Amino acid sequence: MSTIKDVAKLAGVSVATVSRVLNDYDNVRPETVKAVQKAIEELDYQPNFLGRTLRRLETMKILVVVPTISNQFYSRVLKGIQLAAQSAGYHTMLAITNSDADIEQEHINMARRKLVDGVIFLHTTMDAAALTEFAAACPAVSACELVGGASISTVSIDDFRAALDGVRFLLQNGCRRIAFVSAGDLYNSSRCRRMGYERALAEAGIRPEEALILDEGFTFNAGKRAAERLLQLDRLPDAVFATSDSTAIGVISALAQHGIRVCEDISVMGFDNNQIAEYYLPPLTTISQPQFDIGHKAFELLHDKINNRSCEDQHILLPHRLEYRSSVKIQQST
Amino acid sequence: MSTIKDVAKLAGVSVATVSRVLNDYDNVRPETVKAVQKAIEELDYQPNFLGRTLRRLETMKILVVVPTISNQFYSRVLKGIQLAAQSAGYHTMLAITNSDADIEQEHINMARRKLVDGVIFLHTTMDAAALTEFAAACPAVSACELVGGASISTVSIDDFRAALDGVRFLLQNGCRRIAFVSAGDLYNSSRCRRMGYERALAEAGIRPEEALILDEGFTFNAGKRAAERLLQLDRLPDAVFATSDSTAIGVISALAQHGIRVCEDISVMGFDNNQIAEYYLPPLTTISQPQFDIGHKAFELLHDKINNRSCEDQHILLPHRLEYRSSVKIQQST
DNA sequence: TTGTAAGCGTTATCAC
DNA sequence: GTGATAACGCTTACAA
């Protein structure tokens, strides 16, 4: 493995000159550049970036903390991050935590140990105090799942408003008893969405029923469990508002096993607008999140932090959109 | 930001001693350890791993090259890799290439530049010669999508055999005209699976029909396009063998829009056994791949390469399994 | 058991 | 334009 010294020797110049050539400085004589390039070619020299990294004390890497990538929601946000990062010359590292605090800590230590220049949290197990402290110690941005009260830049949709819009839509189409399936108090987004749900019901003069509010999680299985609980009630609700597409599909699939047809017998609405929402049978009405844009914007904010530009925290809210498909029964206006 | 020198000064010892404490050497007096730990605490010292990395010339990082993570197949393999890597003390970097050769090159240069200790390819745009050369220059393993003729360790299922089993199953259940939807010659797996398909047909004395062999890709949309082409034929086939669950779902969803019911009117079979195969309506018969194990094994092989153990290439084939669900019509034995 | 000092491969700051 | 040379923060012979 040849080093910059070998190149310098072969080209008959100093290492400083080789470094200049490598970094495209313009104060090198063209003939010298040629000679250096020839030596690089001959030795098949590849610069060892660890040297540069140590010298410059910057890694050009960022870390993204995600609870899982099995849900297409996160993989799309991640894609937005990666494309933005890439065009700024950064590489992306991934920490899949499964929402385990120890695993998360172990990974974010990389930041403290200078192995990455910054961190984007798509979810974190830390509380407001810990996250605030972390963000003070190194560049960080929080996206998707925020932590109430933490001092850190954020990017997300307005979860309260999104749920409000979704439930209002169901109400407008004649649903009165609406179940709410979410991940419970663990997630800030779930809390906000639940508030939106309750506000919408209140607007319509409906008192929420305890039995219709189910905290099961964001997965397919969570939806399945929720459906099984609903099936034990005396009477099924008119509609189910699920806080992820996966959950909605779990609900639909479990109901189908009991001969209950979505749309005809019950309306179901998802959240996120993953690709499967379009391809499921029936296709899913859902709240669309701008996943790619969330990721892109999150990197932008992080990049600003890394470069010390605009050091005050920003809180970006991106627009959601209701995507109507046939899993919800439309009431003909009379 | 304090360094090892600051700690040494405060503790009244040399940097070597601090380093020994940091690395848990046992030849340090207990009192000295205490003193160093106290200094570390007081300064809130975090070791800068860039120094260690440069000195040891190992990064404890690996790079995983994937075409996409939107397909759950890859995210599960990745999970297997990450868990194995983690327990060996390695961090995982992700290169999402979208099958773009330039993007891939740009990323794998990280390996040549010593920013990662090894690379796992879940897919590559390189040909056999290029991949062989790469694997000779730095530790690398190829999994899932292999490159025929390249000298590199591999982990995958037996794609030929898997397709053979799948198509045989359809034939046994009375299907004669079976469409084959895959990603075409671009993917080695598709070539192998197609050979399995043709062998199964041959065994049954059936000549393959050109019009039933569709190369569209691995995505939902690919399935949709394939279905639209099938719908233009005089007569629909008895069954569709799709080489990914996403494709199968694309097919089913597009057929449904034309009032064609899967199982009753036509059988459809997928590949991979992603979670959605279980939750789709109808649930999908599919070939199950041990995604997690593939990832786990791929890391093991890479780890061996990095440690120079068992330097000869290995070629691991892991078992597939046919998962029967209701998207295929079963023929009652007479 | 501890300290000294020579690296690891670069880049940056001086001189010249 | 170019060359010495001192960093960057750490690990590790070797010496003491």
CSV table of C-alpha atoms in Angstrom, one decimal, chain B residues 17-223:
chain,number,residue,atom,x,y,z
B,17,THR,CA,-0.8,5.6,31.0
B,18,VAL,CA,-4.1,7.3,30.1
B,19,SER,CA,-4.2,5.3,27.0
B,20,ARG,CA,-3.6,2.1,29.0
B,21,VAL,CA,-6.5,3.0,31.2
B,22,LEU,CA,-8.7,3.7,28.3
B,23,ASN,CA,-8.0,0.4,26.7
B,24,ASP,CA,-8.3,-1.6,29.9
B,25,TYR,CA,-4.8,-2.8,30.2
B,26,ASP,CA,-4.2,-4.7,33.4
B,27,ASN,CA,-0.7,-3.5,34.0
B,28,VAL,CA,-1.7,-0.2,35.6
B,29,ARG,CA,-1.7,0.4,39.4
B,30,PRO,CA,-5.3,0.6,40.7
B,31,GLU,CA,-4.6,4.0,42.3
B,32,THR,CA,-3.3,5.3,39.0
B,33,VAL,CA,-6.4,4.0,37.3
B,34,LYS,CA,-8.5,5.8,39.8
B,35,ALA,CA,-6.6,9.1,39.3
B,36,VAL,CA,-7.0,8.8,35.6
B,37,GLN,CA,-10.7,8.1,35.8
B,38,LYS,CA,-11.2,11.0,38.0
B,39,ALA,CA,-9.4,13.3,35.6
B,40,ILE,CA,-11.5,11.9,32.7
B,41,GLU,CA,-14.7,12.6,34.7
B,42,GLU,CA,-13.7,16.1,35.7
B,43,LEU,CA,-12.8,17.1,32.1
B,44,ASP,CA,-15.8,15.2,30.7
B,45,TYR,CA,-13.2,13.7,28.3
B,46,GLN,CA,-14.3,11.8,25.3
B,47,PRO,CA,-11.6,10.0,23.4
B,48,ASN,CA,-11.3,11.0,19.8
B,49,PHE,CA,-11.4,7.8,17.9
B,50,LEU,CA,-9.9,9.3,14.8
B,51,GLY,CA,-6.6,9.1,16.4
B,52,ARG,CA,-7.0,5.5,17.3
B,53,THR,CA,-8.3,4.7,13.8
B,54,LEU,CA,-5.3,6.3,12.1
B,55,ARG,CA,-2.9,4.6,14.4
B,56,ARG,CA,-4.4,1.2,14.2
B,57,LEU,CA,-5.4,1.6,10.5
B,58,GLU,CA,-8.7,0.0,11.2
B,59,THR,CA,-12.0,1.8,11.2
B,60,MET,CA,-14.3,-0.9,12.7
B,61,LYS,CA,-16.8,0.1,10.0
B,62,ILE,CA,-18.2,-1.9,7.1
B,63,LEU,CA,-20.1,-0.6,4.0
B,64,VAL,CA,-23.2,-2.3,2.7
B,65,VAL,CA,-24.0,-1.6,-1.0
B,66,VAL,CA,-27.8,-1.9,-1.7
B,67,PRO,CA,-29.8,-0.9,-4.8
B,68,THR,CA,-32.7,0.3,-2.6
B,69,ILE,CA,-34.1,0.0,0.9
B,70,SER,CA,-37.7,0.6,-0.1
B,71,ASN,CA,-38.1,-3.1,-0.7
B,72,GLN,CA,-38.5,-4.9,2.6
B,73,PHE,CA,-36.3,-7.7,1.3
B,74,TYR,CA,-33.2,-5.6,1.5
B,75,SER,CA,-34.1,-4.0,4.8
B,76,ARG,CA,-34.3,-7.4,6.4
B,77,VAL,CA,-31.0,-8.6,5.0
B,78,LEU,CA,-29.5,-5.4,6.3
B,79,LYS,CA,-30.9,-6.1,9.7
B,80,GLY,CA,-29.1,-9.4,9.8
B,81,ILE,CA,-25.9,-7.8,8.7
B,82,GLN,CA,-26.2,-5.0,11.3
B,83,LEU,CA,-26.9,-7.3,14.2
B,84,ALA,CA,-24.0,-9.5,13.4
B,85,ALA,CA,-21.7,-6.5,12.8
B,86,GLN,CA,-22.8,-4.9,16.0
B,87,SER,CA,-22.0,-7.9,18.2
B,88,ALA,CA,-18.5,-7.9,16.6
B,89,GLY,CA,-18.1,-4.2,17.4
B,90,TYR,CA,-18.5,-2.9,13.9
B,91,HIS,CA,-20.6,-0.1,12.7
B,92,THR,CA,-22.5,-0.3,9.4
B,93,MET,CA,-22.5,2.3,6.6
B,94,LEU,CA,-25.1,2.2,3.9
B,95,ALA,CA,-24.6,3.0,0.2
B,96,ILE,CA,-28.0,3.2,-1.6
B,97,THR,CA,-27.0,3.1,-5.3
B,98,ASN,CA,-30.3,2.9,-7.2
B,99,SER,CA,-28.2,0.6,-9.3
B,100,ASP,CA,-26.3,3.6,-10.6
B,101,ALA,CA,-22.7,2.6,-11.4
B,102,ASP,CA,-21.2,6.1,-10.7
B,103,ILE,CA,-22.9,6.3,-7.3
B,104,GLU,CA,-21.7,2.9,-6.5
B,105,GLN,CA,-18.1,3.7,-7.5
B,106,GLU,CA,-18.1,6.8,-5.5
B,107,HIS,CA,-19.1,4.9,-2.4
B,108,ILE,CA,-16.9,1.9,-2.7
B,109,ASN,CA,-13.9,4.3,-3.1
B,110,MET,CA,-14.4,4.7,0.7
B,111,ALA,CA,-13.0,1.2,1.0
B,112,ARG,CA,-10.0,1.9,-1.1
B,113,ARG,CA,-9.4,5.1,0.9
B,114,LYS,CA,-9.5,3.1,4.1
B,115,LEU,CA,-12.6,4.7,5.5
B,116,VAL,CA,-14.2,1.2,6.0
B,117,ASP,CA,-12.7,-2.2,6.7
B,118,GLY,CA,-14.8,-4.1,4.2
B,119,VAL,CA,-17.8,-4.1,1.9
B,120,ILE,CA,-20.9,-6.3,1.5
B,121,PHE,CA,-22.6,-6.1,-1.9
B,122,LEU,CA,-26.3,-7.0,-1.9
B,123,HIS,CA,-26.1,-6.0,-5.5
B,124,THR,CA,-23.5,-4.5,-7.7
B,125,THR,CA,-23.3,-2.9,-11.1
B,126,MET,CA,-19.8,-4.2,-11.6
B,127,ASP,CA,-19.0,-7.1,-13.9
B,128,ALA,CA,-17.2,-10.2,-12.9
B,129,ALA,CA,-13.7,-8.8,-13.7
B,130,ALA,CA,-14.2,-5.5,-11.8
B,131,LEU,CA,-15.7,-7.3,-8.8
B,132,THR,CA,-12.9,-9.8,-8.7
B,133,GLU,CA,-10.4,-7.1,-8.8
B,134,PHE,CA,-12.2,-5.2,-6.0
B,135,ALA,CA,-12.4,-8.3,-3.8
B,136,ALA,CA,-8.7,-8.8,-4.3
B,137,ALA,CA,-7.9,-5.3,-3.2
B,138,CYS,CA,-10.0,-5.2,-0.1
B,139,PRO,CA,-12.2,-7.5,2.0
B,140,ALA,CA,-15.6,-8.0,0.3
B,141,VAL,CA,-18.5,-10.4,0.2
B,142,SER,CA,-21.3,-10.7,-2.3
B,143,ALA,CA,-24.8,-11.7,-1.2
B,144,CYS,CA,-28.3,-12.0,-2.6
B,145,GLU,CA,-27.6,-10.8,-6.1
B,146,LEU,CA,-24.4,-12.5,-7.2
B,147,VAL,CA,-22.2,-11.9,-10.3
B,148,GLY,CA,-21.6,-15.0,-12.3
B,149,GLY,CA,-17.9,-15.9,-12.5
B,150,ALA,CA,-16.5,-13.4,-10.0
B,151,SER,CA,-14.0,-14.6,-7.5
B,152,ILE,CA,-15.5,-13.5,-4.2
B,153,SER,CA,-17.3,-15.2,-1.3
B,154,THR,CA,-21.0,-15.4,-1.7
B,155,VAL,CA,-24.2,-16.0,0.3
B,156,SER,CA,-27.6,-16.6,-1.4
B,157,ILE,CA,-30.3,-19.1,-2.0
B,158,ASP,CA,-30.3,-21.5,-4.9
B,159,ASP,CA,-32.4,-19.4,-7.2
B,160,PHE,CA,-32.7,-22.0,-9.9
B,161,ARG,CA,-34.0,-24.6,-7.5
B,162,ALA,CA,-36.3,-22.1,-5.8
B,163,ALA,CA,-38.0,-21.2,-9.1
B,164,LEU,CA,-38.1,-24.8,-10.0
B,165,ASP,CA,-40.0,-25.7,-6.8
B,166,GLY,CA,-42.3,-22.8,-7.2
B,167,VAL,CA,-43.3,-23.5,-10.8
B,168,ARG,CA,-43.6,-27.2,-10.1
B,169,PHE,CA,-46.1,-26.4,-7.4
B,170,LEU,CA,-48.2,-24.4,-9.8
B,171,LEU,CA,-48.0,-27.3,-12.3
B,172,GLN,CA,-49.1,-29.8,-9.7
B,173,ASN,CA,-52.1,-27.7,-9.1
B,174,GLY,CA,-53.3,-27.8,-12.6
B,175,CYS,CA,-51.8,-24.7,-14.1
B,176,ARG,CA,-50.5,-25.1,-17.6
B,177,ARG,CA,-50.0,-21.7,-19.0
B,178,ILE,CA,-47.8,-19.9,-16.5
B,179,ALA,CA,-46.5,-16.4,-16.9
B,180,PHE,CA,-43.0,-15.5,-15.6
B,181,VAL,CA,-42.5,-11.9,-14.4
B,182,SER,CA,-38.9,-10.9,-13.5
B,183,ALA,CA,-36.3,-8.3,-13.8
B,184,GLY,CA,-34.6,-9.7,-16.9
B,185,ASP,CA,-31.0,-10.3,-17.7
B,186,LEU,CA,-29.8,-7.4,-15.5
B,187,TYR,CA,-30.0,-9.6,-12.5
B,188,ASN,CA,-28.2,-12.9,-12.1
B,189,SER,CA,-31.0,-14.1,-9.8
B,190,SER,CA,-33.6,-13.5,-12.6
B,191,ARG,CA,-31.5,-15.5,-15.0
B,192,CYS,CA,-31.3,-18.4,-12.6
B,193,ARG,CA,-35.0,-18.2,-11.7
B,194,ARG,CA,-35.9,-18.2,-15.3
B,195,MET,CA,-33.9,-21.3,-15.9
B,196,GLY,CA,-35.7,-23.0,-13.1
B,197,TYR,CA,-39.0,-21.9,-14.6
B,198,GLU,CA,-38.1,-23.3,-18.0
B,199,ARG,CA,-36.9,-26.5,-16.5
B,200,ALA,CA,-40.1,-27.0,-14.6
B,201,LEU,CA,-42.1,-26.4,-17.8
B,202,ALA,CA,-39.9,-28.8,-19.7
B,203,GLU,CA,-40.4,-31.5,-17.1
B,204,ALA,CA,-44.2,-31.1,-17.7
B,205,GLY,CA,-43.7,-31.2,-21.4
B,206,ILE,CA,-44.8,-27.6,-21.9
B,207,ARG,CA,-43.1,-25.3,-24.4
B,208,PRO,CA,-42.5,-21.8,-22.9
B,209,GLU,CA,-44.6,-19.0,-24.6
B,210,GLU,CA,-42.6,-15.9,-25.4
B,211,ALA,CA,-45.6,-13.7,-24.6
B,212,LEU,CA,-45.8,-15.0,-21.1
B,213,ILE,CA,-42.2,-14.1,-20.2
B,214,LEU,CA,-42.1,-10.5,-19.0
B,215,ASP,CA,-39.1,-8.6,-17.9
B,216,GLU,CA,-40.3,-5.6,-16.0
B,217,GLY,CA,-38.3,-5.4,-12.8
B,218,PHE,CA,-38.8,-6.0,-9.1
B,219,THR,CA,-41.1,-3.2,-8.1
B,220,PHE,CA,-44.9,-2.8,-7.6
B,221,ASN,CA,-45.0,-0.8,-10.9
B,222,ALA,CA,-43.2,-3.6,-12.7
B,223,GLY,CA,-46.0,-5.9,-11.7
